[in-house]
mmCIF file of C-alpha atoms in Angstrom:
data_model
loop_
_atom_site.group_PDB
_atom_site.id
_atom_site.type_symbol
_atom_site.label_atom_id
_atom_site.label_comp_id
_atom_site.label_asym_id
_atom_site.label_seq_id
_atom_site.Cartn_x
_atom_site.Cartn_y
_atom_site.Cartn_z
ATOM 1 C CA UNK A 54 -37.575 16.683 -40.469
ATOM 2 C CA UNK A 55 -40.508 17.216 -37.665
ATOM 3 C CA UNK A 56 -40.461 16.285 -33.446
ATOM 4 C CA UNK A 57 -43.069 14.106 -34.008
ATOM 5 C CA UNK A 58 -40.876 12.163 -36.930
ATOM 6 C CA UNK A 59 -38.651 11.826 -34.719
ATOM 7 C CA UNK A 60 -40.462 10.741 -31.923
ATOM 8 C CA UNK A 61 -41.803 8.441 -34.429
ATOM 9 C CA UNK A 62 -38.436 7.348 -35.120
ATOM 10 C CA UNK A 63 -37.526 6.649 -31.617
ATOM 11 C CA UNK A 64 -40.580 3.987 -30.684
ATOM 12 C CA UNK A 65 -39.194 2.187 -33.634
ATOM 13 C CA UNK A 66 -36.184 1.871 -32.553
ATOM 14 C CA UNK A 67 -37.556 0.771 -29.300
ATOM 15 C CA UNK A 68 -39.267 -1.614 -31.196
ATOM 16 C CA UNK A 69 -36.440 -3.092 -33.032
ATOM 17 C CA UNK A 70 -34.670 -3.604 -30.318
ATOM 18 C CA UNK A 71 -37.525 -5.038 -28.901
ATOM 19 C CA UNK A 72 -37.262 -8.048 -31.647
ATOM 20 C CA UNK A 73 -33.633 -8.251 -31.354
ATOM 21 C CA UNK A 74 -32.804 -6.371 -34.197
ATOM 22 C CA UNK A 75 -29.750 -3.491 -32.875
ATOM 23 C CA UNK A 76 -28.539 -2.640 -35.779
ATOM 24 C CA UNK A 77 -31.715 -1.269 -37.403
ATOM 25 C CA UNK A 78 -32.586 0.566 -34.023
ATOM 26 C CA UNK A 79 -28.963 1.650 -34.028
ATOM 27 C CA UNK A 80 -29.697 3.456 -37.389
ATOM 28 C CA UNK A 81 -32.867 4.852 -36.485
ATOM 29 C CA UNK A 82 -31.496 6.488 -32.996
ATOM 30 C CA UNK A 83 -28.619 7.897 -35.174
ATOM 31 C CA UNK A 84 -31.441 9.310 -37.812
ATOM 32 C CA UNK A 85 -32.427 11.199 -34.479
ATOM 33 C CA UNK A 86 -29.002 12.540 -33.195
ATOM 34 C CA UNK A 87 -28.386 14.125 -36.839
ATOM 35 C CA UNK A 88 -31.871 16.208 -37.117
ATOM 36 C CA UNK A 89 -31.434 16.993 -33.406
ATOM 37 C CA UNK A 90 -27.596 18.338 -34.292
ATOM 38 C CA UNK A 91 -28.650 20.230 -37.496
ATOM 39 C CA UNK A 92 -31.982 20.727 -36.150
ATOM 40 C CA UNK A 93 -32.702 25.169 -35.558
ATOM 41 C CA UNK A 94 -36.810 25.196 -35.781
ATOM 42 C CA UNK A 95 -37.217 22.980 -32.394
ATOM 43 C CA UNK A 96 -37.794 24.186 -29.100
ATOM 44 C CA UNK A 97 -33.574 24.103 -28.006
ATOM 45 C CA UNK A 98 -35.225 21.942 -24.542
ATOM 46 C CA UNK A 99 -36.652 19.468 -27.474
ATOM 47 C CA UNK A 100 -33.851 19.082 -29.144
ATOM 48 C CA UNK A 101 -31.328 18.533 -26.555
ATOM 49 C CA UNK A 102 -33.957 16.512 -24.305
ATOM 50 C CA UNK A 103 -33.767 13.796 -28.239
ATOM 51 C CA UNK A 104 -30.181 14.760 -28.566
ATOM 52 C CA UNK A 105 -30.015 12.883 -24.184
ATOM 53 C CA UNK A 106 -32.097 10.492 -24.582
ATOM 54 C CA UNK A 107 -30.300 9.411 -28.398
ATOM 55 C CA UNK A 108 -27.250 9.137 -26.728
ATOM 56 C CA UNK A 109 -27.260 7.784 -24.047
ATOM 57 C CA UNK A 110 -29.890 4.838 -26.337
ATOM 58 C CA UNK A 111 -26.477 4.911 -28.975
ATOM 59 C CA UNK A 112 -24.634 3.982 -25.711
ATOM 60 C CA UNK A 113 -26.528 0.942 -24.075
ATOM 61 C CA UNK A 114 -26.898 -0.264 -27.728
ATOM 62 C CA UNK A 115 -23.574 -0.164 -27.484
ATOM 63 C CA UNK A 116 -23.413 -2.477 -23.863
ATOM 64 C CA UNK A 117 -25.329 -4.389 -25.651
ATOM 65 C CA UNK A 118 -23.780 -5.357 -28.852
ATOM 66 C CA UNK A 119 -20.627 -5.257 -26.576
ATOM 67 C CA UNK A 120 -19.244 -2.456 -27.923
ATOM 68 C CA UNK A 121 -17.274 -1.418 -24.692
ATOM 69 C CA UNK A 122 -15.416 1.503 -26.299
ATOM 70 C CA UNK A 123 -18.376 3.151 -28.184
ATOM 71 C CA UNK A 124 -20.639 3.007 -25.251
ATOM 72 C CA UNK A 125 -18.860 4.794 -23.717
ATOM 73 C CA UNK A 126 -17.715 7.769 -26.378
ATOM 74 C CA UNK A 127 -21.836 7.950 -26.357
ATOM 75 C CA UNK A 128 -22.094 7.875 -22.483
ATOM 76 C CA UNK A 129 -20.001 10.322 -22.413
ATOM 77 C CA UNK A 130 -22.078 12.809 -24.478
ATOM 78 C CA UNK A 131 -25.033 11.521 -22.718
ATOM 79 C CA UNK A 132 -23.460 13.042 -19.391
ATOM 80 C CA UNK A 133 -21.602 16.325 -21.196
ATOM 81 C CA UNK A 134 -25.595 16.728 -21.763
ATOM 82 C CA UNK A 135 -26.661 16.198 -18.570
ATOM 83 C CA UNK A 136 -24.249 18.418 -17.151
ATOM 84 C CA UNK A 137 -24.921 21.298 -19.771
ATOM 85 C CA UNK A 138 -28.531 21.462 -18.877
ATOM 86 C CA UNK A 139 -28.253 20.276 -14.878
ATOM 87 C CA UNK A 140 -30.049 17.488 -14.516
ATOM 88 C CA UNK A 141 -29.394 15.104 -11.714
ATOM 89 C CA UNK A 142 -31.554 12.602 -13.133
ATOM 90 C CA UNK A 143 -29.929 12.220 -16.069
ATOM 91 C CA UNK A 144 -26.545 12.772 -15.349
ATOM 92 C CA UNK A 145 -27.056 9.658 -12.426
ATOM 93 C CA UNK A 146 -27.982 6.950 -15.111
ATOM 94 C CA UNK A 147 -25.260 8.164 -17.647
ATOM 95 C CA UNK A 148 -22.906 7.356 -14.794
ATOM 96 C CA UNK A 149 -24.476 4.268 -13.859
ATOM 97 C CA UNK A 150 -24.111 3.432 -17.409
ATOM 98 C CA UNK A 151 -19.773 4.553 -17.482
ATOM 99 C CA UNK A 152 -20.030 2.484 -14.543
ATOM 100 C CA UNK A 153 -21.753 -1.037 -16.216
ATOM 101 C CA UNK A 154 -18.785 -0.428 -19.552
ATOM 102 C CA UNK A 155 -16.319 0.020 -16.655
ATOM 103 C CA UNK A 156 -17.166 -3.205 -15.157
ATOM 104 C CA UNK A 157 -17.305 -4.712 -18.553
ATOM 105 C CA UNK A 158 -13.572 -3.599 -19.539
ATOM 106 C CA UNK A 159 -12.041 -5.051 -16.067
ATOM 107 C CA UNK A 160 -11.820 -1.396 -15.125
ATOM 108 C CA UNK A 161 -13.417 -1.888 -11.628
ATOM 109 C CA UNK A 162 -12.330 1.580 -9.346
ATOM 110 C CA UNK A 163 -13.464 3.906 -11.510
ATOM 111 C CA UNK A 164 -16.841 1.395 -12.438
ATOM 112 C CA UNK A 165 -17.493 2.188 -8.760
ATOM 113 C CA UNK A 166 -16.038 6.589 -8.739
ATOM 114 C CA UNK A 167 -18.987 6.893 -11.325
ATOM 115 C CA UNK A 168 -21.239 3.900 -9.553
ATOM 116 C CA UNK A 169 -20.834 5.829 -6.342
ATOM 117 C CA UNK A 170 -21.623 9.306 -8.316
ATOM 118 C CA UNK A 171 -25.059 8.499 -9.381
ATOM 119 C CA UNK A 172 -25.353 6.744 -6.253
ATOM 120 C CA UNK A 173 -24.827 10.762 -4.836
ATOM 121 C CA UNK A 174 -27.031 11.807 -7.049
ATOM 122 C CA UNK A 175 -30.063 9.944 -6.217
ATOM 123 C CA UNK A 176 -29.714 11.106 -2.815
ATOM 124 C CA UNK A 177 -30.000 14.674 -3.917
ATOM 125 C CA UNK A 178 -33.693 15.528 -4.225
ATOM 126 C CA UNK A 179 -33.780 18.864 -6.128
ATOM 127 C CA UNK A 180 -36.401 20.856 -4.189
ATOM 128 C CA UNK A 181 -38.423 21.433 -7.444
ATOM 129 C CA UNK A 182 -40.014 19.601 -9.338
ATOM 130 C CA UNK A 183 -39.480 16.899 -8.068
ATOM 131 C CA UNK A 184 -39.647 17.112 -3.844
ATOM 132 C CA UNK A 185 -43.726 15.412 -5.442
ATOM 133 C CA UNK A 186 -44.581 11.629 -4.806
ATOM 134 C CA UNK A 187 -43.328 10.295 -8.218
ATOM 135 C CA UNK A 188 -40.643 12.555 -8.575
ATOM 136 C CA UNK A 189 -39.453 10.894 -4.983
ATOM 137 C CA UNK A 190 -39.652 7.541 -6.211
ATOM 138 C CA UNK A 191 -37.711 8.613 -10.057
ATOM 139 C CA UNK A 192 -35.043 9.705 -7.194
ATOM 140 C CA UNK A 193 -35.584 5.826 -5.730
ATOM 141 C CA UNK A 194 -35.367 3.746 -9.009
ATOM 142 C CA UNK A 195 -32.549 5.427 -9.689
ATOM 143 C CA UNK A 196 -30.419 4.606 -6.202
ATOM 144 C CA UNK A 197 -32.039 1.537 -6.250
ATOM 145 C CA UNK A 198 -29.704 0.577 -9.889
ATOM 146 C CA UNK A 199 -27.068 2.560 -7.923
ATOM 147 C CA UNK A 200 -26.212 0.478 -5.133
ATOM 148 C CA UNK A 201 -27.529 -2.774 -7.828
ATOM 149 C CA UNK A 202 -24.542 -2.127 -10.532
ATOM 150 C CA UNK A 203 -21.884 -1.538 -6.530
ATOM 151 C CA UNK A 204 -23.305 -4.921 -5.937
ATOM 152 C CA UNK A 205 -22.209 -6.218 -9.636
ATOM 153 C CA UNK A 206 -18.545 -4.129 -9.764
ATOM 154 C CA UNK A 207 -18.197 -5.880 -5.340
ATOM 155 C CA UNK A 208 -18.883 -9.100 -7.192
ATOM 156 C CA UNK A 209 -16.027 -9.144 -9.874
ATOM 157 C CA UNK A 210 -13.805 -8.508 -7.160
ATOM 158 C CA UNK A 211 -14.672 -10.805 -5.025
ATOM 159 C CA UNK A 212 -15.779 -8.543 -2.334
ATOM 160 C CA UNK A 213 -19.460 -10.564 -1.490
ATOM 161 C CA UNK A 214 -20.142 -8.895 1.642
ATOM 162 C CA UNK A 215 -20.015 -5.719 0.957
ATOM 163 C CA UNK A 216 -22.103 -7.105 -3.108
ATOM 164 C CA UNK A 217 -24.891 -8.499 -0.343
ATOM 165 C CA UNK A 218 -24.739 -5.462 1.536
ATOM 166 C CA UNK A 219 -26.214 -3.104 -2.029
ATOM 167 C CA UNK A 220 -27.398 -6.018 -3.225
ATOM 168 C CA UNK A 221 -30.145 -5.961 -0.095
ATOM 169 C CA UNK A 222 -30.110 -2.655 0.205
ATOM 170 C CA UNK A 223 -31.338 -2.258 -4.021
ATOM 171 C CA UNK A 224 -34.376 -4.850 -3.215
ATOM 172 C CA UNK A 225 -36.183 -2.673 -0.185
ATOM 173 C CA UNK A 226 -36.219 -0.211 -2.686
ATOM 174 C CA UNK A 227 -37.569 -2.546 -5.596
ATOM 175 C CA UNK A 228 -40.199 -3.513 -3.447
ATOM 176 C CA UNK A 229 -40.558 -0.098 -1.917
ATOM 177 C CA UNK A 230 -41.430 0.668 -5.518
ATOM 178 C CA UNK A 231 -43.226 -2.497 -6.130
ATOM 179 C CA UNK A 232 -40.782 -3.028 -9.357
ATOM 180 C CA UNK A 233 -40.941 -6.585 -9.917
ATOM 181 C CA UNK A 234 -39.173 -7.288 -12.291
ATOM 182 C CA UNK A 235 -36.536 -5.629 -10.006
ATOM 183 C CA UNK A 236 -37.274 -7.821 -7.385
ATOM 184 C CA UNK A 237 -36.579 -11.229 -9.262
ATOM 185 C CA UNK A 238 -33.060 -9.554 -9.903
ATOM 186 C CA UNK A 239 -31.599 -8.426 -7.278
ATOM 187 C CA UNK A 240 -33.019 -12.128 -5.779
ATOM 188 C CA UNK A 241 -30.616 -13.853 -8.048
ATOM 189 C CA UNK A 242 -27.889 -11.381 -7.792
ATOM 190 C CA UNK A 243 -28.608 -12.128 -3.474
ATOM 191 C CA UNK A 244 -28.397 -15.732 -4.153
ATOM 192 C CA UNK A 245 -25.507 -16.154 -6.374
ATOM 193 C CA UNK A 246 -23.425 -13.697 -4.001
ATOM 194 C CA UNK A 247 -24.408 -16.853 -1.933
ATOM 195 C CA UNK A 248 -23.505 -19.568 -4.230
ATOM 196 C CA UNK A 249 -20.268 -17.982 -4.034
ATOM 197 C CA UNK A 250 -20.507 -17.656 -0.180
ATOM 198 C CA UNK A 251 -20.645 -21.429 0.162
ATOM 199 C CA UNK A 252 -24.165 -20.787 1.821
ATOM 200 C CA UNK A 253 -26.395 -22.813 0.018
ATOM 201 C CA UNK A 254 -29.592 -22.674 2.058
ATOM 202 C CA UNK A 255 -29.546 -18.671 1.589
ATOM 203 C CA UNK A 256 -28.695 -19.255 -1.844
ATOM 204 C CA UNK A 257 -31.540 -21.361 -2.327
ATOM 205 C CA UNK A 258 -33.858 -18.706 -0.002
ATOM 206 C CA UNK A 259 -33.463 -15.988 -2.367
ATOM 207 C CA UNK A 260 -33.913 -18.080 -5.750
ATOM 208 C CA UNK A 261 -37.725 -20.223 -4.862
ATOM 209 C CA UNK A 262 -38.247 -15.590 -2.735
ATOM 210 C CA UNK A 263 -37.788 -14.839 -7.111
ATOM 211 C CA UNK A 264 -39.788 -17.853 -9.119
#
């Protein structure tokens, strides 16, 4: 199978996810993974990158459909591949995926541990090539995602002040980056925290901003 064919399968998987056909997406991702693992003619870096992307996507899909243990299995595989290639940004996202999975299992201490590592990775911007403006944006986006996930974990442990602090920091980053979808999620999350605290006017203000 050619590298171009694998790219086509990855695109098809994304389209299937857009139509909520998770099983079809999983089948295509698994086909890509098998090919990347046995490939001997591709450049080594290409095979590793495909495998890293595929196992991360499989982890995300299994998380979406509630198969948390499988999600953790694939995110751990992604993390190992990222550590092998010294890809700090992808390592950070793997830790976020693991953190979100452990939140789903109610294992909040493990979740916070992984999310803290992700946050640290987001602030460890390498000298090159990520000191470019676009490179810095990708690390800021990672930082926002880590802060948001820490906020979610804090909500589940009823630490609303901590949740508000982290959601607010994440919101600031999403505004800085012009990420409207992320702003909506973080404003909505802040509104929910204020409801839980009985601060209904503050909640209303944040919900209105999210509209």
